[in-house]
Tab-separated table of C-alpha atoms in Angstrom:
chain	number	residue	atom	x	y	z
A	27	MET	CA	-34.712	19.294	27.261
A	28	LEU	CA	-34.263	20.466	23.662
A	29	PRO	CA	-30.463	19.852	23.644
A	30	LEU	CA	-30.982	16.341	25.045
A	31	LEU	CA	-33.592	15.640	22.381
A	32	ALA	CA	-31.255	16.932	19.660
A	33	TYR	CA	-28.362	14.716	20.729
A	34	GLY	CA	-30.668	11.738	21.220
A	35	THR	CA	-31.893	12.267	17.659
A	36	LEU	CA	-28.284	12.462	16.501
A	37	GLY	CA	-27.636	9.040	18.024
A	38	LEU	CA	-30.797	7.632	16.441
A	39	SER	CA	-29.825	8.940	12.991
A	40	SER	CA	-26.467	7.147	13.118
A	41	CYS	CA	-28.046	3.989	11.664
A	42	VAL	CA	-28.956	5.620	8.327
A	43	THR	CA	-25.879	5.957	6.119
A	44	VAL	CA	-27.028	4.437	2.848
A	45	LYS	CA	-26.994	7.885	1.197
A	46	GLU	CA	-24.415	10.660	1.526
A	47	PRO	CA	-24.488	13.101	3.129
A	48	ALA	CA	-26.364	11.153	5.759
A	49	PRO	CA	-28.924	12.844	8.065
A	50	PHE	CA	-26.440	12.201	10.878
A	51	ASP	CA	-23.790	14.343	9.174
A	52	LEU	CA	-26.084	17.308	8.641
A	53	LEU	CA	-27.430	17.239	12.190
A	54	ALA	CA	-23.942	16.738	13.675
A	55	LEU	CA	-22.629	19.739	11.750
A	56	LEU	CA	-25.547	21.873	12.961
A	57	LEU	CA	-25.050	20.829	16.600
A	58	MET	CA	-21.285	21.423	16.494
A	59	VAL	CA	-21.761	24.915	15.061
A	60	ALA	CA	-24.383	25.675	17.723
A	61	TYR	CA	-22.050	24.387	20.432
A	62	VAL	CA	-19.176	26.584	19.254
A	63	LEU	CA	-21.401	29.665	19.103
A	64	ARG	CA	-22.744	29.037	22.611
A	65	ASN	CA	-19.300	28.379	24.077
A	66	ARG	CA	-17.126	30.757	22.073
A	67	THR	CA	-16.014	32.528	25.265
A	68	ASP	CA	-15.277	29.250	27.069
A	69	PRO	CA	-12.969	27.224	24.783
A	70	LEU	CA	-12.155	23.576	25.349
A	71	HIS	CA	-8.549	24.113	26.478
A	72	ARG	CA	-9.695	26.054	29.560
A	73	ARG	CA	-11.432	22.952	30.942
A	74	ALA	CA	-9.251	20.160	29.578
A	75	ASP	CA	-6.318	18.544	31.348
A	76	ALA	CA	-2.864	18.231	29.763
A	77	SER	CA	-3.482	14.722	28.427
A	78	SER	CA	-6.710	15.789	26.694
A	79	VAL	CA	-4.980	18.760	25.099
A	80	GLN	CA	-2.224	16.494	23.770
A	81	ILE	CA	-4.750	14.071	22.263
A	82	VAL	CA	-6.697	16.908	20.636
A	83	PHE	CA	-3.455	18.394	19.297
A	84	LEU	CA	-2.448	15.070	17.714
A	85	LEU	CA	-5.868	14.592	16.114
A	86	LEU	CA	-5.873	18.117	14.707
A	87	LEU	CA	-2.317	17.613	13.477
A	88	PHE	CA	-3.425	14.422	11.734
A	89	ALA	CA	-6.279	16.318	10.080
A	90	LEU	CA	-3.955	19.106	8.915
A	91	LEU	CA	-1.267	16.741	7.625
A	92	GLN	CA	-3.798	15.423	5.088
A	93	PHE	CA	-3.288	18.549	3.041
A	94	LEU	CA	0.457	18.046	2.643
A	95	PRO	CA	0.145	15.292	-0.013
A	96	ILE	CA	-2.649	17.264	-1.686
A	97	LEU	CA	-0.240	20.151	-2.193
A	98	LEU	CA	2.724	17.966	-3.163
A	99	SER	CA	1.571	14.966	-5.160
A	100	ALA	CA	-2.192	14.417	-5.438
A	101	HIS	CA	-3.170	13.603	-9.037
A	102	ASP	CA	-6.845	14.365	-8.326
A	103	VAL	CA	-6.922	17.404	-6.072
A	104	ALA	CA	-10.722	17.753	-5.961
A	105	THR	CA	-11.325	14.139	-4.875
A	106	SER	CA	-8.503	14.232	-2.376
A	107	ALA	CA	-9.700	17.514	-0.881
A	108	PHE	CA	-13.186	16.040	-0.496
A	109	PHE	CA	-11.876	13.021	1.414
A	110	ALA	CA	-9.710	15.296	3.555
A	111	ALA	CA	-12.760	17.404	4.400
A	112	VAL	CA	-14.754	14.292	5.385
A	113	THR	CA	-11.935	13.073	7.613
A	114	GLY	CA	-11.532	16.518	9.151
A	115	PHE	CA	-15.254	16.650	9.907
A	116	LEU	CA	-15.115	13.259	11.637
A	117	VAL	CA	-12.054	14.307	13.660
A	118	LEU	CA	-13.891	17.397	14.875
A	119	LEU	CA	-16.963	15.286	15.655
A	120	GLY	CA	-14.836	12.895	17.706
A	121	ILE	CA	-13.294	15.817	19.627
A	122	HIS	CA	-16.737	17.329	20.225
A	123	LEU	CA	-18.245	14.088	21.558
A	124	ALA	CA	-15.136	13.439	23.643
A	125	SER	CA	-15.460	16.914	25.153
A	126	LEU	CA	-19.045	16.173	26.193
A	127	ALA	CA	-18.201	12.684	27.418
A	128	GLY	CA	-15.166	13.755	29.415
A	129	ARG	CA	-17.272	16.272	31.352
A	130	ARG	CA	-20.110	13.781	31.990
A	131	ASP	CA	-22.400	16.067	30.001
A	132	PRO	CA	-25.963	14.648	29.870
A	133	ARG	CA	-26.057	15.388	26.153
A	134	PHE	CA	-23.523	12.611	25.637
A	135	ALA	CA	-25.712	10.209	27.616
A	136	ALA	CA	-28.647	11.193	25.393
A	137	PHE	CA	-26.519	10.541	22.311
A	138	ILE	CA	-25.509	7.090	23.579
A	139	ALA	CA	-29.149	6.259	24.359
A	140	GLY	CA	-30.097	7.188	20.795
A	141	TYR	CA	-27.188	5.176	19.418
A	142	ALA	CA	-28.218	2.100	21.425
A	143	ALA	CA	-31.812	2.400	20.181
A	144	ALA	CA	-30.555	2.734	16.600
A	145	ALA	CA	-28.450	-0.406	17.060
A	146	VAL	CA	-31.524	-2.345	18.208
A	147	PHE	CA	-33.479	-1.113	15.181
A	148	SER	CA	-30.625	-2.053	12.832
A	149	SER	CA	-30.334	-5.527	14.356
A	150	LEU	CA	-34.071	-6.140	14.018
A	151	LEU	CA	-34.023	-4.937	10.415
A	152	ALA	CA	-30.984	-7.067	9.538
A	153	ILE	CA	-32.504	-10.192	11.080
A	154	ALA	CA	-35.926	-9.554	9.532
A	155	SER	CA	-34.374	-9.024	6.094
A	156	LEU	CA	-33.208	-12.645	6.139
A	157	HIS	CA	-36.797	-13.544	5.343
A	158	PRO	CA	-37.367	-13.431	1.564
A	159	ALA	CA	-40.643	-11.519	1.972
A	160	VAL	CA	-38.895	-8.671	3.795
A	161	ALA	CA	-35.785	-8.701	1.610
A	162	SER	CA	-37.909	-8.467	-1.535
A	163	LEU	CA	-39.344	-5.139	-0.380
A	164	ALA	CA	-36.001	-3.370	-0.952
A	165	PRO	CA	-33.325	-5.927	-1.920
A	166	GLU	CA	-30.704	-3.391	-2.996
A	167	THR	CA	-31.206	-1.335	0.166
A	168	LEU	CA	-31.300	-4.120	2.755
A	169	HIS	CA	-28.730	-6.554	1.301
A	170	PHE	CA	-25.262	-6.489	-0.187
A	171	ALA	CA	-24.153	-9.642	-2.025
A	172	GLY	CA	-26.806	-11.614	-0.146
A	173	ARG	CA	-25.742	-10.338	3.269
A	174	PRO	CA	-27.939	-8.103	5.484
A	175	LYS	CA	-26.731	-4.525	5.842
A	176	ALA	CA	-29.873	-2.744	7.137
A	177	LEU	CA	-29.569	0.953	6.214
A	178	PHE	CA	-25.771	0.919	5.904
A	179	LYS	CA	-23.713	0.702	2.747
A	180	ASP	CA	-21.913	-2.503	3.683
A	181	PRO	CA	-22.372	-5.402	6.148
A	182	ASN	CA	-18.741	-4.886	7.184
A	183	VAL	CA	-19.783	-1.484	8.537
A	184	LEU	CA	-23.029	-2.618	10.159
A	185	GLY	CA	-21.379	-5.418	12.143
A	186	PRO	CA	-18.817	-3.253	13.980
A	187	TYR	CA	-21.481	-0.572	14.479
A	188	LEU	CA	-23.483	-3.044	16.580
A	189	VAL	CA	-20.585	-4.273	18.734
A	190	PRO	CA	-20.513	-1.328	21.203
A	191	ALA	CA	-24.271	-1.717	21.756
A	192	VAL	CA	-23.756	-5.395	22.641
A	193	LEU	CA	-21.478	-4.332	25.480
A	194	ILE	CA	-23.567	-1.343	26.536
A	195	PHE	CA	-26.629	-3.539	27.079
A	196	LEU	CA	-24.636	-6.129	29.016
A	197	VAL	CA	-23.252	-3.425	31.322
A	198	LEU	CA	-26.750	-2.017	31.854
A	199	ALA	CA	-28.053	-5.509	32.627
A	200	GLY	CA	-25.404	-5.838	35.337
A	201	ARG	CA	-26.389	-2.511	36.882
A	202	THR	CA	-30.150	-3.170	37.033
A	203	HIS	CA	-32.477	-5.784	38.511
A	204	GLY	CA	-35.624	-7.750	37.783
A	205	TRP	CA	-37.475	-7.321	34.508
A	206	THR	CA	-35.269	-4.392	33.513
A	207	ARG	CA	-32.219	-6.631	33.698
A	208	LEU	CA	-33.980	-9.277	31.607
A	209	ALA	CA	-34.936	-6.678	29.000
A	210	PHE	CA	-31.327	-5.481	28.685
A	211	LEU	CA	-30.124	-9.085	28.366
A	212	VAL	CA	-32.590	-9.642	25.524
A	213	LEU	CA	-31.313	-6.502	23.766
A	214	HIS	CA	-27.737	-7.698	24.360
A	215	LEU	CA	-28.533	-10.987	22.605
A	216	LEU	CA	-30.455	-9.232	19.841
A	217	CYS	CA	-27.502	-7.003	18.941
A	218	SER	CA	-25.169	-10.011	19.158
A	219	ALA	CA	-27.420	-11.820	16.689
A	220	GLY	CA	-27.305	-8.738	14.471
A	221	VAL	CA	-23.506	-8.912	14.399
A	222	ALA	CA	-23.689	-12.627	13.562
A	223	VAL	CA	-26.090	-12.316	10.612
A	224	THR	CA	-23.989	-9.633	8.890
A	225	ALA	CA	-21.563	-12.473	8.124
A	226	SER	CA	-18.696	-10.016	8.619
A	227	ARG	CA	-15.655	-11.972	9.753
A	228	ALA	CA	-13.968	-8.802	10.999
A	229	ALA	CA	-17.037	-7.947	13.100
A	230	TRP	CA	-17.072	-11.481	14.504
A	231	VAL	CA	-13.454	-11.099	15.595
A	232	ASN	CA	-14.224	-7.630	16.957
A	233	LEU	CA	-17.076	-9.019	19.055
A	234	ALA	CA	-15.002	-11.977	20.248
A	235	ILE	CA	-12.197	-9.670	21.412
A	236	VAL	CA	-14.603	-7.260	23.107
A	237	MET	CA	-16.550	-9.952	24.947
A	238	GLY	CA	-13.511	-12.079	25.788
A	239	LEU	CA	-11.589	-9.142	27.249
A	240	PHE	CA	-14.656	-7.820	29.054
A	241	LEU	CA	-15.429	-11.157	30.705
A	242	LEU	CA	-11.784	-11.426	31.727
A	243	LEU	CA	-11.723	-7.997	33.401
A	244	ALA	CA	-15.301	-7.520	34.600
A	245	PRO	CA	-16.640	-8.532	38.041
A	246	GLY	CA	-18.162	-11.967	38.492
A	247	ARG	CA	-21.798	-10.951	38.083
A	248	TYR	CA	-21.166	-9.955	34.469
A	249	LYS	CA	-19.623	-13.347	33.776
A	250	LEU	CA	-22.712	-15.012	35.262
A	251	LEU	CA	-25.072	-12.794	33.282
A	252	SER	CA	-23.241	-13.501	30.045
A	253	ALA	CA	-23.208	-17.245	30.737
A	254	PHE	CA	-26.924	-17.167	31.559
A	255	ALA	CA	-27.735	-15.259	28.358
A	256	VAL	CA	-25.716	-17.637	26.183
A	257	LEU	CA	-27.207	-20.701	27.898
A	258	ALA	CA	-30.758	-19.399	27.540
A	259	CYS	CA	-30.204	-18.579	23.881
A	260	ALA	CA	-28.624	-21.986	23.212
A	261	THR	CA	-31.515	-23.733	24.958
A	262	VAL	CA	-34.077	-21.946	22.792
A	263	LEU	CA	-32.147	-22.716	19.601
A	264	VAL	CA	-31.684	-26.401	20.452
A	265	THR	CA	-35.318	-26.941	21.391
A	266	THR	CA	-36.559	-25.227	18.215
A	267	ALA	CA	-33.828	-26.447	15.833
A	268	ASP	CA	-36.024	-28.916	13.966
A	269	ASP	CA	-38.772	-26.370	13.373
A	270	LEU	CA	-36.315	-23.647	12.368
A	271	GLN	CA	-34.537	-25.788	9.790
A	272	ARG	CA	-37.804	-26.310	7.921
A	273	HIS	CA	-37.728	-22.669	6.875
A	274	GLU	CA	-35.834	-21.908	3.709
A	275	SER	CA	-34.625	-18.544	5.026
A	276	VAL	CA	-33.037	-20.239	8.063
A	277	ARG	CA	-31.254	-22.796	5.880
A	278	SER	CA	-30.015	-20.014	3.599
A	279	THR	CA	-28.711	-18.062	6.587
A	280	LEU	CA	-26.881	-21.087	7.982
A	281	ASN	CA	-25.311	-21.747	4.577
A	282	LEU	CA	-24.250	-18.097	4.350
A	283	LEU	CA	-22.642	-18.122	7.794
A	284	ASP	CA	-20.959	-21.467	7.159
A	285	GLY	CA	-19.542	-20.214	3.867
A	286	ARG	CA	-18.026	-17.173	5.585
A	287	LEU	CA	-16.032	-19.212	8.094
A	288	GLY	CA	-13.192	-19.934	5.682
A	289	LEU	CA	-11.083	-17.923	3.262
A	290	GLN	CA	-12.973	-16.198	0.455
A	291	HIS	CA	-11.960	-16.108	-3.190
A	292	TYR	CA	-11.103	-12.398	-2.960
A	293	ASP	CA	-8.930	-12.635	0.162
A	294	ALA	CA	-5.752	-13.093	-1.889
A	295	GLU	CA	-6.573	-9.879	-3.758
A	296	ARG	CA	-7.074	-8.059	-0.467
A	297	PHE	CA	-3.715	-9.219	0.828
A	298	GLU	CA	-2.145	-8.058	-2.414
A	299	MET	CA	-3.824	-4.650	-2.149
A	300	ALA	CA	-2.578	-4.269	1.425
A	301	HIS	CA	0.944	-5.075	0.253
A	302	ARG	CA	0.503	-2.606	-2.611
A	303	ALA	CA	-0.546	0.128	-0.162
A	304	TRP	CA	2.624	-0.545	1.822
A	305	ARG	CA	4.753	-0.165	-1.301
A	306	ILE	CA	2.967	3.062	-2.258
A	307	GLY	CA	3.601	4.462	1.209
A	308	MET	CA	7.282	3.537	1.042
A	309	ASP	CA	7.616	5.171	-2.390
A	310	ASN	CA	5.696	8.310	-1.324
A	311	PRO	CA	6.736	9.373	2.207
A	312	ALA	CA	4.338	12.340	2.148
A	313	GLY	CA	1.455	10.182	0.860
A	314	VAL	CA	-0.457	10.243	-2.432
A	315	GLY	CA	-3.456	12.135	-1.070
A	316	PRO	CA	-6.597	11.183	0.906
A	317	GLY	CA	-8.890	8.808	-0.977
A	318	LEU	CA	-6.471	8.213	-3.860
A	319	VAL	CA	-4.760	4.937	-3.039
A	320	THR	CA	-7.285	2.975	-5.134
A	321	THR	CA	-6.620	5.156	-8.189
A	322	TYR	CA	-2.878	5.537	-7.809
A	323	ARG	CA	-1.334	6.085	-11.272
A	324	GLY	CA	-4.804	5.775	-12.784
A	325	ASP	CA	-5.101	2.067	-11.982
A	326	ARG	CA	-8.418	1.514	-10.182
A	327	THR	CA	-8.055	-1.382	-7.762
A	328	LEU	CA	-9.535	-2.701	-4.561
A	329	ALA	CA	-9.127	-0.769	-1.333
A	330	PRO	CA	-6.305	-1.940	0.981
A	331	HIS	CA	-8.800	-3.121	3.647
A	332	ASN	CA	-6.377	-1.977	6.311
A	333	THR	CA	-6.934	1.412	7.936
A	334	TYR	CA	-3.334	1.897	9.011
A	335	LEU	CA	-1.819	0.964	5.646
A	336	ARG	CA	-4.310	3.175	3.850
A	337	ILE	CA	-3.385	6.131	6.051
A	338	PHE	CA	0.303	5.373	5.472
A	339	ALA	CA	-0.206	5.362	1.688
A	340	GLU	CA	-2.554	8.338	1.479
A	341	HIS	CA	-1.532	10.614	4.369
A	342	GLY	CA	2.127	9.700	4.633
A	343	ALA	CA	4.233	8.470	7.522
A	344	ALA	CA	3.737	11.686	9.523
A	345	GLY	CA	-0.054	11.363	9.370
A	346	LEU	CA	0.070	7.742	10.464
A	347	VAL	CA	2.386	8.558	13.378
A	348	ALA	CA	0.135	11.420	14.555
A	349	LEU	CA	-2.987	9.253	14.560
A	350	ALA	CA	-1.179	6.250	16.050
A	351	PHE	CA	0.076	8.313	18.987
A	352	ALA	CA	-3.424	9.739	19.547
A	353	LEU	CA	-4.912	6.220	19.570
A	354	LEU	CA	-2.163	5.031	21.897
A	355	MET	CA	-2.710	7.927	24.309
A	356	VAL	CA	-6.479	7.345	24.439
A	357	THR	CA	-5.964	3.627	25.065
A	358	MET	CA	-3.305	4.142	27.736
A	359	ARG	CA	-5.448	6.760	29.430
A	360	VAL	CA	-8.426	4.385	29.645
A	361	LEU	CA	-6.163	1.590	30.890
A	362	GLY	CA	-4.601	3.858	33.525
A	363	GLN	CA	-7.972	5.000	34.838
A	364	LEU	CA	-9.207	1.410	34.849
A	365	LEU	CA	-6.286	0.231	36.960
A	366	ARG	CA	-6.698	3.150	39.359
A	367	SER	CA	-10.432	2.540	39.764
A	368	GLY	CA	-9.872	-0.576	41.874
A	369	ARG	CA	-10.286	-4.321	41.561
A	370	GLY	CA	-13.120	-6.772	41.568
A	371	ARG	CA	-16.500	-5.259	42.409
A	372	GLY	CA	-14.935	-1.834	42.975
A	373	ARG	CA	-13.601	-1.580	39.413
A	374	ASN	CA	-15.295	1.029	37.228
A	375	ILE	CA	-17.285	-1.014	34.719
A	376	TRP	CA	-17.499	1.781	32.137
A	377	PHE	CA	-13.706	2.090	32.043
A	378	THR	CA	-13.608	-1.670	31.445
A	379	ALA	CA	-16.170	-1.390	28.648
A	380	ALA	CA	-14.302	1.524	27.025
A	381	LEU	CA	-11.021	-0.410	26.976
A	382	CYS	CA	-12.710	-3.452	25.439
A	383	MET	CA	-14.432	-1.377	22.753
A	384	LEU	CA	-11.126	0.257	21.835
A	385	ALA	CA	-9.307	-3.081	21.634
A	386	GLY	CA	-11.937	-4.617	19.363
A	387	LEU	CA	-12.109	-1.540	17.140
A	388	LEU	CA	-8.353	-1.198	16.653
A	389	VAL	CA	-8.056	-4.850	15.633
A	390	ASN	CA	-11.096	-4.539	13.356
A	391	ALA	CA	-9.485	-1.515	11.664
A	392	SER	CA	-6.505	-3.657	10.657
A	393	VAL	CA	-8.604	-5.687	8.203
A	394	VAL	CA	-11.191	-3.091	7.066
A	395	ASP	CA	-10.966	0.574	6.066
A	396	ALA	CA	-12.502	2.162	9.172
A	397	LEU	CA	-11.235	5.748	9.032
A	398	HIS	CA	-14.536	7.148	7.760
A	399	TRP	CA	-16.792	5.123	10.021
A	400	ARG	CA	-18.760	7.438	12.267
A	401	HIS	CA	-18.671	4.838	15.048
A	402	PHE	CA	-14.863	4.661	14.787
A	403	TRP	CA	-14.765	8.189	16.159
A	404	LEU	CA	-17.608	7.456	18.568
A	405	VAL	CA	-15.611	4.685	20.248
A	406	LEU	CA	-12.631	7.031	20.550
A	407	ALA	CA	-14.953	9.549	22.211
A	408	VAL	CA	-16.185	6.850	24.600
A	409	GLY	CA	-12.555	6.185	25.473
A	410	ALA	CA	-12.063	9.860	26.200
A	411	PHE	CA	-14.729	9.919	28.900
A	412	VAL	CA	-11.996	9.137	31.438
A	413	SER	CA	-11.740	12.707	32.649
A	414	ALA	CA	-8.930	14.145	34.714
A	415	GLN	CA	-11.123	13.881	37.825
A	416	PRO	CA	-13.119	10.679	37.341
A	417	ALA	CA	-14.627	10.822	40.826
A	418	ALA	CA	-16.212	14.182	40.153
A	419	THR	CA	-19.926	14.562	39.650
A	420	ALA	CA	-21.383	17.196	37.386
A	421	ALA	CA	-24.102	19.627	38.363
A	422	VAL	CA	-25.662	20.764	35.114
A	423	ARG	CA	-28.196	23.484	34.584
A	424	TRP	CA	-29.441	25.557	31.675
A	425	SER	CA	-29.847	29.276	32.175
A	426	SER	CA	-32.829	31.205	30.853
A	427	GLN	CA	-30.659	32.379	27.956
A	428	GLY	CA	-29.951	28.730	27.038
A	429	ARG	CA	-26.227	28.911	27.802
A	430	HIS	CA	-24.871	25.660	29.135
A	431	GLU	CA	-23.031	25.819	32.469
A	432	LEU	CA	-21.176	22.938	33.970
A	433	ARG	CA	-20.023	22.916	37.580
A	434	SER	CA	-17.972	20.049	38.911
A	435	ALA	CA	-18.263	19.138	42.550
A	436	GLN	CA	-15.864	16.730	44.155
């Protein structure tokens, strides 16, 4: 029970990142160290299949390649080493969660439950902060440039954080009945509303890709549930539109969302910074060092707002290739398991959800720096739950000494 509680708490703490190091980071480090100590005689490679080993190798190679530009060309070694350490920590966290997920370990389910609860809390806080009375309690904490961010540093991070929860609750609604189904549909809509009010265009696109692809691939009942949820929500909004528009906070929110639909004044600068990152990468094949693209040659500028170009500029071509192949292998593995799981009602819905989450995330990462998002590595771990024997069921027990034992039965 204690391990499940610890990993559930880890998921819950994922919504508090306004200060660094976040509580999530400290608890994750503690749990990873405890896991290694408990399993030091049973390393990962003894249980993993060849594909998993290759993915882990590529991720570790990516983490190690960060130090090449630090040794060769970094103009600020301390800063670059710090960013490399953060990235390395997140890589190890992704591998750890993927190891649990791939073995159907109940600790991963506890983590996901905590994450989903944290997403609901963040959505409620973001929506509530649209009201001036709530926003005035902690304006610098709850808002960024007039946009809700809950307990995150940026609305562009909060929005994508909520997207996986939107899909998780829809899947759970399709697998339950009665009032439980209705409750999950309400949570699905709540997290969707949370994504909307962040006014993050990248998160909107992420959600559109995830939901569009999911409704294309999922069985018919999920299409009906989604249509019902949207229709019910639209009905409520239409019938209460006149009353809602009398509130100043609602009018301000609508103006904010409307203003975010088009190009922003800083978009040209972002495109220029992305092009600049490309030029830096071409001029420095080994990279300029993690975290240093914005201070290259002492000129502090905007971030590239493109994960892949930033990696190319900071980690070099080799680092980008290593991570790209790891992402490709995870995606192809999920797709392969999805196709093998059957069609129509027989198709594994969690494989479908994992593929959709990956697709939305990888597109989102092309317009925002996502490398240091904790949920970036979480989604990769979700993708890795397609184990070598997906039909297996796990019999889990804890011995009196507390050592975890996992036995797979076909």
